[in-house]
Short mmCIF file of C-alpha atoms in Angstrom, two decimals:
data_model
loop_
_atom_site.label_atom_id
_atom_site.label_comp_id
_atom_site.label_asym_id
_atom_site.label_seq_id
_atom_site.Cartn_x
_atom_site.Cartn_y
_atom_site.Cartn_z
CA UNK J 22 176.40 83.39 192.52
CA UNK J 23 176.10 79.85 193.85
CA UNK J 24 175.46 77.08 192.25
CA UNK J 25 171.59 76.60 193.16
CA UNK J 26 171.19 80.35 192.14
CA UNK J 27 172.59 79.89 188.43
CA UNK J 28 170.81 77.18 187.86
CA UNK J 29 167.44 79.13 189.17
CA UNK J 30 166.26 76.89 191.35
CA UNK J 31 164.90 78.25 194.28
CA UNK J 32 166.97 77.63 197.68
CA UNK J 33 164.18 79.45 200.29
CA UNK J 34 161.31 77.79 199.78
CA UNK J 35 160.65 74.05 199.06
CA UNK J 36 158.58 74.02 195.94
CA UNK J 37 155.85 71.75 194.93
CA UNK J 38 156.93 68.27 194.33
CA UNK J 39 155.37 64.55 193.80
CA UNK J 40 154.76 65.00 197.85
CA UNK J 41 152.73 67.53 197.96
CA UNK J 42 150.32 66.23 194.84
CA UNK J 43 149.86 63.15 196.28
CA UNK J 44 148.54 65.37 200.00
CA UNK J 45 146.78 66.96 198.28
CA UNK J 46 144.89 64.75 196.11
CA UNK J 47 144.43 63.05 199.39
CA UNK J 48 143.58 65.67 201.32
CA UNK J 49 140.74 66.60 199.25
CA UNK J 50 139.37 63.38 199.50
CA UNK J 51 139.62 63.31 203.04
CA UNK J 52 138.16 66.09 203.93
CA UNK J 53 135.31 65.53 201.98
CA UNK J 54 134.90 62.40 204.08
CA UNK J 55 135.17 63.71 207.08
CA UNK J 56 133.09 66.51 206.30
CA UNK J 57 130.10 63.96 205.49
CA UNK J 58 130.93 62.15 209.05
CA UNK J 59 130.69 65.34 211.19
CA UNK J 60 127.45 66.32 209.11
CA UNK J 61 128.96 69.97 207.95
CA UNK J 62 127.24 71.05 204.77
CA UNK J 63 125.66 74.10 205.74
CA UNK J 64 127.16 77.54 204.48
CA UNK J 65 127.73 79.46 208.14
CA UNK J 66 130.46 79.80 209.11
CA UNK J 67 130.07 77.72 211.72
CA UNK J 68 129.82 74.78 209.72
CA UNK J 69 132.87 75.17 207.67
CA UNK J 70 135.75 72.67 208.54
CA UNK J 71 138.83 74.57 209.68
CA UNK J 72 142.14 72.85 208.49
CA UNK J 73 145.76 73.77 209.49
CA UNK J 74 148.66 73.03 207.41
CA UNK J 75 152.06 73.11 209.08
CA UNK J 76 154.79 73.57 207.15
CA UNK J 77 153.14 75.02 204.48
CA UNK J 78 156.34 76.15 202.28
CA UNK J 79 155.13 77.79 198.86
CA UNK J 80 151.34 77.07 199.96
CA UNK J 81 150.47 74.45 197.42
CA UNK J 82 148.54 72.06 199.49
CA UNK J 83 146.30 74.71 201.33
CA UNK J 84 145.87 76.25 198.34
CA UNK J 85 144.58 73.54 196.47
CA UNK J 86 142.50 72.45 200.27
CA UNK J 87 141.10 75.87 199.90
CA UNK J 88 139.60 75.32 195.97
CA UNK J 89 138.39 71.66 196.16
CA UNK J 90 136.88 71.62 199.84
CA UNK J 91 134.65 74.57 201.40
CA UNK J 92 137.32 74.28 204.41
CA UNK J 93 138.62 77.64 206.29
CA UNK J 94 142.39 76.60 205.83
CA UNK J 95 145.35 78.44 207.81
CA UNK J 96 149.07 78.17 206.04
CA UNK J 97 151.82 77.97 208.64
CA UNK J 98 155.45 77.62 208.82
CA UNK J 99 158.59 78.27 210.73
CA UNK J 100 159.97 79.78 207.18
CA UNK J 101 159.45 83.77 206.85
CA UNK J 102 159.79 83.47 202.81
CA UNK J 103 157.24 80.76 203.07
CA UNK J 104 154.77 82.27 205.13
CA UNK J 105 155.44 85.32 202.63
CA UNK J 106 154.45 83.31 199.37
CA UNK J 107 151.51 81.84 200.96
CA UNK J 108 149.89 84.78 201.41
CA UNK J 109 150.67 86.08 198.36
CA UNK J 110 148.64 83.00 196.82
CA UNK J 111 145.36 84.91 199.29
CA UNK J 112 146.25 81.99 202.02
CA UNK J 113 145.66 83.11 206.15
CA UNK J 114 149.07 82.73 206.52
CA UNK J 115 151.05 82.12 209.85
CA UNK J 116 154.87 82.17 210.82
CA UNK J 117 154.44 79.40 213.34
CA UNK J 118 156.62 77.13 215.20
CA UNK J 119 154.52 73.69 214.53
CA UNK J 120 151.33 74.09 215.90
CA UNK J 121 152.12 76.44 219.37
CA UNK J 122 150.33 79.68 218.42
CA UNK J 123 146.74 78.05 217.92
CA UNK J 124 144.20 77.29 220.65
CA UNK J 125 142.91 73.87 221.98
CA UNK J 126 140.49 72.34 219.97
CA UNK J 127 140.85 74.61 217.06
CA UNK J 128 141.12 72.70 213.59
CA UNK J 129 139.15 70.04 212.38
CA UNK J 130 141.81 68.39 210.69
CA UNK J 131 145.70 68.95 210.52
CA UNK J 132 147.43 68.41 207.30
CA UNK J 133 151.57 68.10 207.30
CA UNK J 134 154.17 67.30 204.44
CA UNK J 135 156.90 67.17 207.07
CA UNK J 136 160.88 67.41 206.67
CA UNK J 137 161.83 64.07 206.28
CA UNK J 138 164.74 63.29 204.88
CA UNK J 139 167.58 60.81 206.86
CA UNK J 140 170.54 63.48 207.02
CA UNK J 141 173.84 62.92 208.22
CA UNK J 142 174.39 65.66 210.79
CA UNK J 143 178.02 66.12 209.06
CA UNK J 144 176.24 67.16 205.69
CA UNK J 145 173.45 69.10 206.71
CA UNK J 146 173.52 72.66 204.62
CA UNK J 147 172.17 74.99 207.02
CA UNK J 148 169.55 76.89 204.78
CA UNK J 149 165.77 77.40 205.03
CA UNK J 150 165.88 74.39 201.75
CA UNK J 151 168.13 71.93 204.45
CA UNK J 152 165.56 72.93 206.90
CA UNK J 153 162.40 72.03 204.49
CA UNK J 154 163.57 68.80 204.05
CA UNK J 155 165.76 67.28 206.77
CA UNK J 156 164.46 65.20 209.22
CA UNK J 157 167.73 64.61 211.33
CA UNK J 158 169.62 61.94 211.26
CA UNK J 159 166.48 59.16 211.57
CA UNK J 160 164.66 61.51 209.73
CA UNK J 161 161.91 61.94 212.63
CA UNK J 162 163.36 64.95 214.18
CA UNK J 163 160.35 66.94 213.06
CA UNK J 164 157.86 64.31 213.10
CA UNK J 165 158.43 63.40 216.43
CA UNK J 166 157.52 66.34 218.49
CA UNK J 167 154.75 67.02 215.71
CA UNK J 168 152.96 63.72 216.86
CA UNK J 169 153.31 64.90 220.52
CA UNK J 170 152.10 68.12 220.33
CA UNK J 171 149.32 67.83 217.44
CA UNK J 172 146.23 66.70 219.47
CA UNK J 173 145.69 69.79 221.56
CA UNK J 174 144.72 71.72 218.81
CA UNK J 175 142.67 68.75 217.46
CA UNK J 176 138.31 69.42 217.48
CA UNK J 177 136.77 66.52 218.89
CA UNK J 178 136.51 64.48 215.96
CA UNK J 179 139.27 65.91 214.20
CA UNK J 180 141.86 63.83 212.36
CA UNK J 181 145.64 64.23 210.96
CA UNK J 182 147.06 63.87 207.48
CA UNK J 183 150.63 63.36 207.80
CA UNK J 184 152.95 62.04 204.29
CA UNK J 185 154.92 59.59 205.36
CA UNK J 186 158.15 58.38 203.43
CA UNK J 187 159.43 54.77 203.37
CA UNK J 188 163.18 56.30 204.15
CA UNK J 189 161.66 58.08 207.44
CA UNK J 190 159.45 54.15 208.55
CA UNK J 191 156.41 54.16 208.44
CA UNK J 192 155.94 52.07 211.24
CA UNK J 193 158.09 54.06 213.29
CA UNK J 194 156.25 56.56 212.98
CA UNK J 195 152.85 55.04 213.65
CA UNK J 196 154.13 53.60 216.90
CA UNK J 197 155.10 57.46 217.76
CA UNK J 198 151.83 58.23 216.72
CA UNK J 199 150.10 55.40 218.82
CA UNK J 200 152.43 56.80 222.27
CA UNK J 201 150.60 59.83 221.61
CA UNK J 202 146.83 58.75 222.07
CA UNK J 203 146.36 57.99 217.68
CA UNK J 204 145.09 55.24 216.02
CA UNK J 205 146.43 55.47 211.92
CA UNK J 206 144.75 53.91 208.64
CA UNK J 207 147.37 54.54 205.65
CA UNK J 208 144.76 56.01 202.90
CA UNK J 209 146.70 56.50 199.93
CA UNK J 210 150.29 55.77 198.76
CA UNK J 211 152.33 55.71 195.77
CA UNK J 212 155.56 54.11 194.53
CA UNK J 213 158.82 56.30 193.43
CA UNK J 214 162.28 54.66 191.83
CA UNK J 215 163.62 55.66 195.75
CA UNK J 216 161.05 55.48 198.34
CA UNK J 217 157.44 54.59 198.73
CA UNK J 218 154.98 57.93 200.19
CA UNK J 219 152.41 57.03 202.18
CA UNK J 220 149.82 59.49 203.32
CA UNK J 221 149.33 58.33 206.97
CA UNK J 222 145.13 59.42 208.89
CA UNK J 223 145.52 59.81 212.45
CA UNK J 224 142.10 59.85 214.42
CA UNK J 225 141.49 59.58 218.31
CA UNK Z 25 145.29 88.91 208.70
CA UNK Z 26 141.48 88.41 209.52
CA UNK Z 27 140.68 89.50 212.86
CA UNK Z 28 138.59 86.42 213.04
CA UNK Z 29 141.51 84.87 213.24
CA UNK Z 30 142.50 86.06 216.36
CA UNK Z 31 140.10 83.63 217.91
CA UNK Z 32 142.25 80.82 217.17
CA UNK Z 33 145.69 82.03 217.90
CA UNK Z 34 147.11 82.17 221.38
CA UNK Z 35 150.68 82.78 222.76
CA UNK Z 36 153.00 79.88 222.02
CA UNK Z 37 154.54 80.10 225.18
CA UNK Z 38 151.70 79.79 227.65
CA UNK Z 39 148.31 79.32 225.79
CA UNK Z 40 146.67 82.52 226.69
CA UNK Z 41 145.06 84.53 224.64
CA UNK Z 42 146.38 87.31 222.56
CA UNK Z 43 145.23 90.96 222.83
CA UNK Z 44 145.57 93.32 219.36
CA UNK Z 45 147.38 96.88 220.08
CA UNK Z 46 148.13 99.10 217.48
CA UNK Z 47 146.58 97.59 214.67
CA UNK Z 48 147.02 99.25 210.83
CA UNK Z 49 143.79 97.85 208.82
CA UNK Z 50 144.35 97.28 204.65
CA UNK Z 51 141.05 99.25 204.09
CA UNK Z 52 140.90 98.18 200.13
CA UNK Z 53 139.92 94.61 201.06
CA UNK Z 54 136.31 94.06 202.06
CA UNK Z 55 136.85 92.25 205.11
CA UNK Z 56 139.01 94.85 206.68
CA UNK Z 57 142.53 92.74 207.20
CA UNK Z 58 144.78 93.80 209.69
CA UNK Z 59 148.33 94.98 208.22
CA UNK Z 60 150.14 95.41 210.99
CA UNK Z 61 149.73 95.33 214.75
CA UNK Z 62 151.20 93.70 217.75
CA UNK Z 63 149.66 90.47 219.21
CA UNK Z 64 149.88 90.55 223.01
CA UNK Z 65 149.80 88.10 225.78
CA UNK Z 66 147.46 88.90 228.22
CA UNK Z 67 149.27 87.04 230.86
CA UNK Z 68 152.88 87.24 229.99
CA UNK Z 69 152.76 90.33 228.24
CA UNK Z 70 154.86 88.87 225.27
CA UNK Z 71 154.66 90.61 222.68
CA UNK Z 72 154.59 89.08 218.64
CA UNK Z 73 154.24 91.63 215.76
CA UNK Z 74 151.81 91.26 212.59
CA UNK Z 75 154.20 92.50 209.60
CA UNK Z 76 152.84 92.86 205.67
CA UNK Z 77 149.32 90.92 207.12
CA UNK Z 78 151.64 88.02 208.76
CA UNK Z 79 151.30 87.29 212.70
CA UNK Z 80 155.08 86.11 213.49
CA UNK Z 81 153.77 84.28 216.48
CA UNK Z 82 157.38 82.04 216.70
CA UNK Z 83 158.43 81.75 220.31
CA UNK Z 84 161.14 85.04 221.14
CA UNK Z 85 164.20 81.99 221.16
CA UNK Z 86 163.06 80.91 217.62
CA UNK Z 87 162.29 84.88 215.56
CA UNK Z 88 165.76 85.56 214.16
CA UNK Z 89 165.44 85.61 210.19
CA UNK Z 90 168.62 82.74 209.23
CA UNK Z 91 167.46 79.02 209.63
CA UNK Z 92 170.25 77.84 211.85
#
């Protein structure tokens, strides 16, 4: 038994942390918002926002999307025990390579607690946990292609929720986001001993 | 998975829509899920299985089970 394994912590799937309360406090909020803006109260279906999270791991986030907002919300990730807990918590679940398997114009709003982590490419430890959290050596490896791939499957109207980390720039990051057609307003953020999160709203 | 679904998935390789073949429906729920099934393009002819209620809809390069 490996160390991880004695100690029970779980090495498959990245488990609820600071990160994902703080997305999905926000999140909530948001969506609520935006909701209001596009005029969506009524109960057909129709009129339900539809919200993808990518890289869903255990499911928190959707899952709490799902109780606070009226929102249709799809859970995917790259991660087969991930996509396996999040339907076990009733989530639409799918095992999804970023956002590839969905149709133009799809979701009203994108939500993503990316792997973000700086990572020497010497020490990476070549897991599904490594690959929850690791964001290359600049810690933008996912990020990147994220930003230039998200706004096909973007409503008109729809916006991005993307949790930045201080150790990834956030600046970086919002000039990637500006290359690819997005404007950004941080909305929330909170201080840690190591690194400041910021949650990062990307609109058209 | 909901069949409803279906109208917002589409192969990851190309963008065309998926066709359901063989699908296995978890009668017990109300709105009918689909179990398992096969998701197929209608212009590649890829072909992306629906195991335990889950579309694997990774790209062929990218469906082995270890991370690396």
């Amino acid at each position: 038994m490996d160390l991880a394994a004695r100690r029970g912590l779980e090495t498959d799937v990245y488990q609820p942390a600071e990160d994902s309360q703080l997305l999905a406090q926000t999140a909530g909020d948001r969506l609520d918002k935006l909701e209001q803006r596009l005029e969506r109260y009524g109960d057909a279906p129709s009129d339900r926002l539809r919200v993808l999270e990518v890289g869903t791991g255990s499911g928190y986030v959707a899952d709490q999307i799902a109780t606070e907002t009226e929102a249709r919300v799809v859970a995917a990730d790259l991660n087969p025990h991930a996509v396996k807990q999040a339907r076990e918590r009733g989530l639409e679940a799918v095992r999804a390579d970023l956002v590839s398997p969905f149709s133009d114009g799809s979701f009203d709003a994108v939500v993503f607690n990316p792997p973000y982590l700086p990572t020497d490419p010497d020490h990476e430890w070549d897991d599904w946990m490594e690959r929850a959290l690791s964001g290359g050596e600049d810690g933008r490896a996912v990020i990147d292609p994220f930003l230039e791939r998200v706004a096909r499957v973007l409503a008109p109207d729809g916006i991005v929720l993307l949790l930045v980390s201080s150790l990834t720039g956030v600046d970086a990051v919002v000039e990637t986001a500006g290359e690819a057609g997005f404007s950004a307003a941080a909305v929330a953020d909170e201080s840690f001993p190591f690194e400041t999160l910021t949650i990062l709203e990307l609109y058209q | 998975m909901k069949e409803s679904l279906l109208e917002i998935l589409c192969c990851p390789l190309d963008k065309n829509d998926l066709e359901l073949e063989d699908a296995e429906y978890d009668d017990s729920s109300e709105d009918s899920e689909i179990l398992s099934g096969t998701l197929v393009c209608t212009a590649c002819g890829e072909r992306y299985p629906i195991e335990d209620g889950i579309p694997n809809l990774l790209p062929p390069d990218m469906r082995e089970e270890s991370p690396a």
